[in-house]
GROMACS .gro file of C-alpha atoms in nm:
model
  271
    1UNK     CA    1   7.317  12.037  14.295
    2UNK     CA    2   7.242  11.649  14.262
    3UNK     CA    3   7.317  11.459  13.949
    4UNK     CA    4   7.004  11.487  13.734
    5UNK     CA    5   6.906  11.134  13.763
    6UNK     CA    6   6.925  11.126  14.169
    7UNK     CA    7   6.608  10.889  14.298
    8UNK     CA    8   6.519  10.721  13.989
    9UNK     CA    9   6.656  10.426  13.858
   10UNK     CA   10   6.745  10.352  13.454
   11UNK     CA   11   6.615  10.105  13.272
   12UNK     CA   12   6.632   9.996  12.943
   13UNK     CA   13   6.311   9.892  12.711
   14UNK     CA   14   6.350   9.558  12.617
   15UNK     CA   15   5.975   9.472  12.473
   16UNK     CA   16   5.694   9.698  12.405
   17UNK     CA   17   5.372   9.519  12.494
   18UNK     CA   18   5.130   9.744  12.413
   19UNK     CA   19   4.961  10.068  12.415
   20UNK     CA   20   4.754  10.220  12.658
   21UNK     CA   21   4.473  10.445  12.472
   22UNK     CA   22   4.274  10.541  12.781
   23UNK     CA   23   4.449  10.832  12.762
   24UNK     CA   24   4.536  11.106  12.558
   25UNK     CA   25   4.895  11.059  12.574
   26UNK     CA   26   4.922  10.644  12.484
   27UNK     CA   27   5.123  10.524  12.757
   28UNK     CA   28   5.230  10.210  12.659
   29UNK     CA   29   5.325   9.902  12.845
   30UNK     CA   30   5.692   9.824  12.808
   31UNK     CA   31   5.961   9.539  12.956
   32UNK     CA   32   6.293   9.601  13.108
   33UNK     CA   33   6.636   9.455  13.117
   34UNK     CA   34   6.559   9.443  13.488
   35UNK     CA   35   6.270   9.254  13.462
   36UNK     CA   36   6.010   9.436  13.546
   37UNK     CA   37   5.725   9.595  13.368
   38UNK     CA   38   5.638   9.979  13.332
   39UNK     CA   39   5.389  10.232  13.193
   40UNK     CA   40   5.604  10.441  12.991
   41UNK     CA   41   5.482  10.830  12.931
   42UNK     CA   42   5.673  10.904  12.597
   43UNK     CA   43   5.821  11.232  12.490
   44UNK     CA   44   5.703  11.258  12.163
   45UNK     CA   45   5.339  11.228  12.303
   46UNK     CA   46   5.133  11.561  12.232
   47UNK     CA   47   5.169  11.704  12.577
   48UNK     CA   48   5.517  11.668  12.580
   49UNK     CA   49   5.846  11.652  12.790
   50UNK     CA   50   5.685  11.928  13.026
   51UNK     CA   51   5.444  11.649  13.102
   52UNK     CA   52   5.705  11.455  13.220
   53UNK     CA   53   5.883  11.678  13.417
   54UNK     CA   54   5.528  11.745  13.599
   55UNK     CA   55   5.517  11.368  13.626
   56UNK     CA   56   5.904  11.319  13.810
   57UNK     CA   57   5.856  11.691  14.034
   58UNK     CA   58   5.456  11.615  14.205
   59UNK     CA   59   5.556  11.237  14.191
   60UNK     CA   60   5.860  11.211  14.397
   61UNK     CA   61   5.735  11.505  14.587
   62UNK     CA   62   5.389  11.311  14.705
   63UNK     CA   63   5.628  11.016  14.785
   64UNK     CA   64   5.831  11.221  14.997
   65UNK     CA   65   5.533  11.345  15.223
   66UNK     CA   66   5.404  10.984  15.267
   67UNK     CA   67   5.184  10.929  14.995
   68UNK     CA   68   5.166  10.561  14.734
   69UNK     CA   69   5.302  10.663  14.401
   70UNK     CA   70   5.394  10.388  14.224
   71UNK     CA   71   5.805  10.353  14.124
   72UNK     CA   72   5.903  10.618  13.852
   73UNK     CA   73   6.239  10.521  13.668
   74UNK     CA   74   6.438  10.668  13.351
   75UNK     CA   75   6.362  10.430  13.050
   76UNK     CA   76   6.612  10.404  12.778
   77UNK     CA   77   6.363  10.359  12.468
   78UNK     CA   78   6.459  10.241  12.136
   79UNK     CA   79   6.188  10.218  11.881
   80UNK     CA   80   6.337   9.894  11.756
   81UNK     CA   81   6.174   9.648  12.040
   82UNK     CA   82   5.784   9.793  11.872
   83UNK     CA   83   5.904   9.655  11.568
   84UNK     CA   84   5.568   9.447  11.571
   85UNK     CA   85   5.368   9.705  11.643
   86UNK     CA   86   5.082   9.707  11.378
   87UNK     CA   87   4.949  10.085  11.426
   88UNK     CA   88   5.137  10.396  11.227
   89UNK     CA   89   4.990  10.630  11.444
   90UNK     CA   90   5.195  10.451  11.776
   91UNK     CA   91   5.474  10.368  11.592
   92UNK     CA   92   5.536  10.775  11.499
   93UNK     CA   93   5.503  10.818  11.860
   94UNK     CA   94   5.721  10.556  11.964
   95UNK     CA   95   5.980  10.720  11.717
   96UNK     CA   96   5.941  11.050  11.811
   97UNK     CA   97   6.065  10.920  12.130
   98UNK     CA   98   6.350  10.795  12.093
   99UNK     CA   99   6.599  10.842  12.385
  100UNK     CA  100   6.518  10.843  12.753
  101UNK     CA  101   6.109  10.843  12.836
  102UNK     CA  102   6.002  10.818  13.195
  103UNK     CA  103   5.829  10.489  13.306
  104UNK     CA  104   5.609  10.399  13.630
  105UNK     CA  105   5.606  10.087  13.794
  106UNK     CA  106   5.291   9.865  13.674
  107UNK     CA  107   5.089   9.767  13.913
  108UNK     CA  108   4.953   9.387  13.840
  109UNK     CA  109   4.612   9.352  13.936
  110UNK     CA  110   4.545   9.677  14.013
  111UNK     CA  111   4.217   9.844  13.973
  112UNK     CA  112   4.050  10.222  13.873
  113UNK     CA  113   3.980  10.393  14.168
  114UNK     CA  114   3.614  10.377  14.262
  115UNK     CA  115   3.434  10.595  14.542
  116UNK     CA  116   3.172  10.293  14.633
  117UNK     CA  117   3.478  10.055  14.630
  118UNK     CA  118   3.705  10.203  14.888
  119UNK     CA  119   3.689  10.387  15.217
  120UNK     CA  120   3.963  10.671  15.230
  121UNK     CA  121   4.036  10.795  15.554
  122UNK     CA  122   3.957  11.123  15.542
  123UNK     CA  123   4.290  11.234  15.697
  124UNK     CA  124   4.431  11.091  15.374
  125UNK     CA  125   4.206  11.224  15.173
  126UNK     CA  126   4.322  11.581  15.271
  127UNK     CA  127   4.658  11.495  15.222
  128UNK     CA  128   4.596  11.411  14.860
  129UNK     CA  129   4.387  11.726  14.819
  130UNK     CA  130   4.639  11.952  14.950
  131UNK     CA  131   4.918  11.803  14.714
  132UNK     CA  132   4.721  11.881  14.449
  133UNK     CA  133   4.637  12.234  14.534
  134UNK     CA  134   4.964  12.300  14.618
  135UNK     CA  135   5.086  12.191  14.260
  136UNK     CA  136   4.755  12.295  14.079
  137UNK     CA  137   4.640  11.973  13.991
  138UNK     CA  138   4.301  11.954  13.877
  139UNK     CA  139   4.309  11.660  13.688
  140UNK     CA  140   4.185  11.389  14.011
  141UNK     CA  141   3.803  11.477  13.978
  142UNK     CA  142   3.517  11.264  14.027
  143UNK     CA  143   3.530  11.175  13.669
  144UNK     CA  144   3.852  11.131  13.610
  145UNK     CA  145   4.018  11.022  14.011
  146UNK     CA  146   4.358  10.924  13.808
  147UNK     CA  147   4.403  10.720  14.142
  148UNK     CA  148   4.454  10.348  14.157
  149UNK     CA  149   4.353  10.065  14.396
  150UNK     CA  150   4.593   9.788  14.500
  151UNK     CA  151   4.735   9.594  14.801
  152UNK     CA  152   5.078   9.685  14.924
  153UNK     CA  153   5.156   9.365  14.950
  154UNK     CA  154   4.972   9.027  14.976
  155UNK     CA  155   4.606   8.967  15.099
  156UNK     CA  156   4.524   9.326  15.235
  157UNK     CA  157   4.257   9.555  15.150
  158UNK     CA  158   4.388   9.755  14.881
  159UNK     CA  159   4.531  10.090  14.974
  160UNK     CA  160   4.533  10.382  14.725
  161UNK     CA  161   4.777  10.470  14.478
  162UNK     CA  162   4.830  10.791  14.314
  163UNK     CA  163   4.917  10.827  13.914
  164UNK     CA  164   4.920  11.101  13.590
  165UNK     CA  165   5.003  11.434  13.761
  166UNK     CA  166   5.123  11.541  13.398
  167UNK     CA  167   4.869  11.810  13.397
  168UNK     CA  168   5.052  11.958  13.748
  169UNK     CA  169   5.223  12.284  13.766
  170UNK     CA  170   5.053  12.484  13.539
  171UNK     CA  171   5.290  12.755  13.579
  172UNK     CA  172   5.566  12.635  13.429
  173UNK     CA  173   5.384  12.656  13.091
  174UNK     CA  174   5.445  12.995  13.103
  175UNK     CA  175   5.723  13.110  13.291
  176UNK     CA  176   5.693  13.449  13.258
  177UNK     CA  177   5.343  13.462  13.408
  178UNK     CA  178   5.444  13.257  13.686
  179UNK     CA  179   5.492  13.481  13.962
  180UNK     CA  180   5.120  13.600  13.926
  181UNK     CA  181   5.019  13.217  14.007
  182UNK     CA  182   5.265  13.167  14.338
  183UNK     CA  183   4.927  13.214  14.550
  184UNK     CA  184   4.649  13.115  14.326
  185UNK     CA  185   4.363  12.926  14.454
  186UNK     CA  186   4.211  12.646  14.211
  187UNK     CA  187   3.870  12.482  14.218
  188UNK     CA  188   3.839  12.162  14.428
  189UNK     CA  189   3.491  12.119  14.453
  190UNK     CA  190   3.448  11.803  14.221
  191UNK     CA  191   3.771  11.639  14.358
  192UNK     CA  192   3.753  11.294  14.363
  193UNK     CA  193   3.825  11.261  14.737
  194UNK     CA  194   3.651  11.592  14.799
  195UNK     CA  195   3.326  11.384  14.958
  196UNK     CA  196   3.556  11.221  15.243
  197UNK     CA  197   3.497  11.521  15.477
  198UNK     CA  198   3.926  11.595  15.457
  199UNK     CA  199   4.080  11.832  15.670
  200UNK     CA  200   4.240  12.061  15.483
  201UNK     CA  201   4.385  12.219  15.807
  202UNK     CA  202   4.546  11.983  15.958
  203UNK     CA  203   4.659  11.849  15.678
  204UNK     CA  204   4.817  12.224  15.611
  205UNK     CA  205   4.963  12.214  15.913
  206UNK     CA  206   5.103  11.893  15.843
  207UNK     CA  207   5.260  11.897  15.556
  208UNK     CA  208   5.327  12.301  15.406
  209UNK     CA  209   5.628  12.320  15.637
  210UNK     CA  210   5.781  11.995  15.535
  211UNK     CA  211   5.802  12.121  15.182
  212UNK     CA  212   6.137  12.293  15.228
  213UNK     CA  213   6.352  12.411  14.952
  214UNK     CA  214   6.612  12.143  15.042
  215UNK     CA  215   6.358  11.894  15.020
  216UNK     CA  216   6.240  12.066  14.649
  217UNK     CA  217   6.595  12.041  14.555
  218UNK     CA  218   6.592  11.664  14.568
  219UNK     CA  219   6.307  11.648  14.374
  220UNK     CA  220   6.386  11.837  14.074
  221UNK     CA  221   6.716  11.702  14.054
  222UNK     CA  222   6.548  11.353  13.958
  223UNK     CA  223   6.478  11.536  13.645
  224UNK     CA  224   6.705  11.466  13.350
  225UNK     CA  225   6.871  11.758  13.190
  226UNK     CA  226   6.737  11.677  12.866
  227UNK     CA  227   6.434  11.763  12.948
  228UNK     CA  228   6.502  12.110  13.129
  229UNK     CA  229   6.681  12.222  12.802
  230UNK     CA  230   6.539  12.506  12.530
  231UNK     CA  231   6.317  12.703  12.802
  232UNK     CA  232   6.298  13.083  12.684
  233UNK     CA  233   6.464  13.278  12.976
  234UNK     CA  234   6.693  13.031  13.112
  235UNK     CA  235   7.060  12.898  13.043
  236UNK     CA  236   7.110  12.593  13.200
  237UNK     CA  237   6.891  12.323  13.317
  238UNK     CA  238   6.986  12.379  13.678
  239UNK     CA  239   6.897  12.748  13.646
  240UNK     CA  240   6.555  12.649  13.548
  241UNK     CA  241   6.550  12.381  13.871
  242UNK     CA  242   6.584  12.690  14.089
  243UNK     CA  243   6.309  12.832  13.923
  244UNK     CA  244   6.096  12.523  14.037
  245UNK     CA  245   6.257  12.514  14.413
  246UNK     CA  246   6.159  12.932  14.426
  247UNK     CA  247   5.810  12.914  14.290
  248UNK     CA  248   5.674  12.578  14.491
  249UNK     CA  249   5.883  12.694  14.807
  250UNK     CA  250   5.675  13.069  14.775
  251UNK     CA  251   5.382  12.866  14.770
  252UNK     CA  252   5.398  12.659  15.055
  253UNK     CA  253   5.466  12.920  15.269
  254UNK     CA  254   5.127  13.143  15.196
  255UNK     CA  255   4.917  12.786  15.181
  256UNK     CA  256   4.646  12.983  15.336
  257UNK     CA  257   4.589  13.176  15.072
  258UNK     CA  258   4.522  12.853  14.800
  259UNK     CA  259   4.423  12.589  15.080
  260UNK     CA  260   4.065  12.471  14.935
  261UNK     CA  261   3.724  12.528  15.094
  262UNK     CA  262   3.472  12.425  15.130
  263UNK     CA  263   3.477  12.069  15.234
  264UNK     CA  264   3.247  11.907  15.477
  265UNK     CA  265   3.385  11.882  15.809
  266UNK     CA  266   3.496  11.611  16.034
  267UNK     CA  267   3.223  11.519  16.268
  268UNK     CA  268   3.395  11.551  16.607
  269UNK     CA  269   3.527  11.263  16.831
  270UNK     CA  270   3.297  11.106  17.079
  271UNK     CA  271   3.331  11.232  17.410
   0.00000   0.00000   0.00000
């Protein structure tokens, strides 16, 4: 298998700007040595390095099948560069979490996904739906999208970004339960993109048999070892990547029995 670290970049915190408390984690906003800014998802947040791991597997998966995520890199953290940081409460985060936290690209500019704001094409839509019921992630609702608006680059109409699939594979909370969830349906109805008449089929047909377990392969083995260690059940971190590959590989290939109805339908094309 890959080196752990294949796809994503390391980068090392240079200056912690500040935190993010829109969220129950407290992401914070940290520069690199490469010069670029990040929202960094700590370990020692409450949800932990499982959250993470959800964060590096749907991420670079949706990436691979065409949809925005923005960058996710490896970020060397050392709770020195929050010296100013006036708040106890972040700074026993930030040194809980010491070591190697996962950062996304920030996006300057960019703006909270609104449904009045932006017209999604509702083969896009569908796309994004089925990603998330294939990796059980109900956490993109109409009150909380977690999706982003912002141009690609220069003056376009801003094009929609996807962020915070730490909530994402459920199963692997409990591993030994996770057979009984390879063909579970979850509830879409309030999805944030649920109201842009998507079609779930063809986007089924699309993308279920591009999710192959080579392609699985090269996304789990963007996530550090570290991370994969101490799971009840398994040895070695690349052990418990296999487990990942077999379960989401099972799943795309019954997608009928999880793909999520009802949506409104596509009008049909003019004649």
């Amino acid at each position: 298998m890959a080196a752990p670290s294949d796809g994503l970049r390391s980068v090392t915190a240079v200056r912690y700007v500040t935190p993010l408390r829109s969220g129950g984690s407290v992401p914070g906003v940290v520069e690199a040595d490469d010069l670029g800014t990040y929202v960094v998802k700590f370990t020692g947040a409450a949800q932990g390095r499982k959250a993470l791991v959800a964060e590096v597997v749907v991420g670079e998966l949706a990436r691979r099948l065409g949809l925005r995520v923005p960058e996710l890199v490896l970020v060397h953290f050392d709770p020195s560069v929050a010296g100013e940081e006036p708040h106890q409460e972040i700074q026993d985060l930030l040194h809980a979490s010491a070591g190697l936290n996962l950062g996304m690209d920030y996006l300057p500019g960019a703006a909270d996904f609104a449904p009045d704001a932006l017209e999604v094409d509702p083969a896009e839509a569908a796309r994004v739906i089925w990603l998330d019921a294939f990796t059980a992630n109900v956490d993109r609702t109409v009150h909380s999208p977690n999706l982003m608006t912002w141009p690609a680059a220069g003056p376009r109409e801003p094009r929609l970004w996807l962020i915070d699939h730490g909530a994402s594979l459920v199963f692997h909370h409990r591993w030994d339960g996770a057979a009984d969830a390879v063909g579970k349906a979850y509830p879409f109805q309030h999805h944030a993109l649920g109201s842009r008449r998507p079609d779930m089929a063809a986007a089924d047909a699309e993308l279920a048999h591009r999710v192959t377990p080579k392609l699985l392969r090269e996304v789990v083995a963007a996530v550090p070892d570290e991370w994969l260690t101490a799971e009840a059940g398994f040895t070695t971190p690349d052990q418990l990547r296999e487990a990942y590959v077999a379960h989401l590989a099972a799943r795309a290939e019954i997608s009928a029995q999880w793909l999520p109805a009802p949506f409104p339908a596509r009008p049909p094309l003019p004649a």
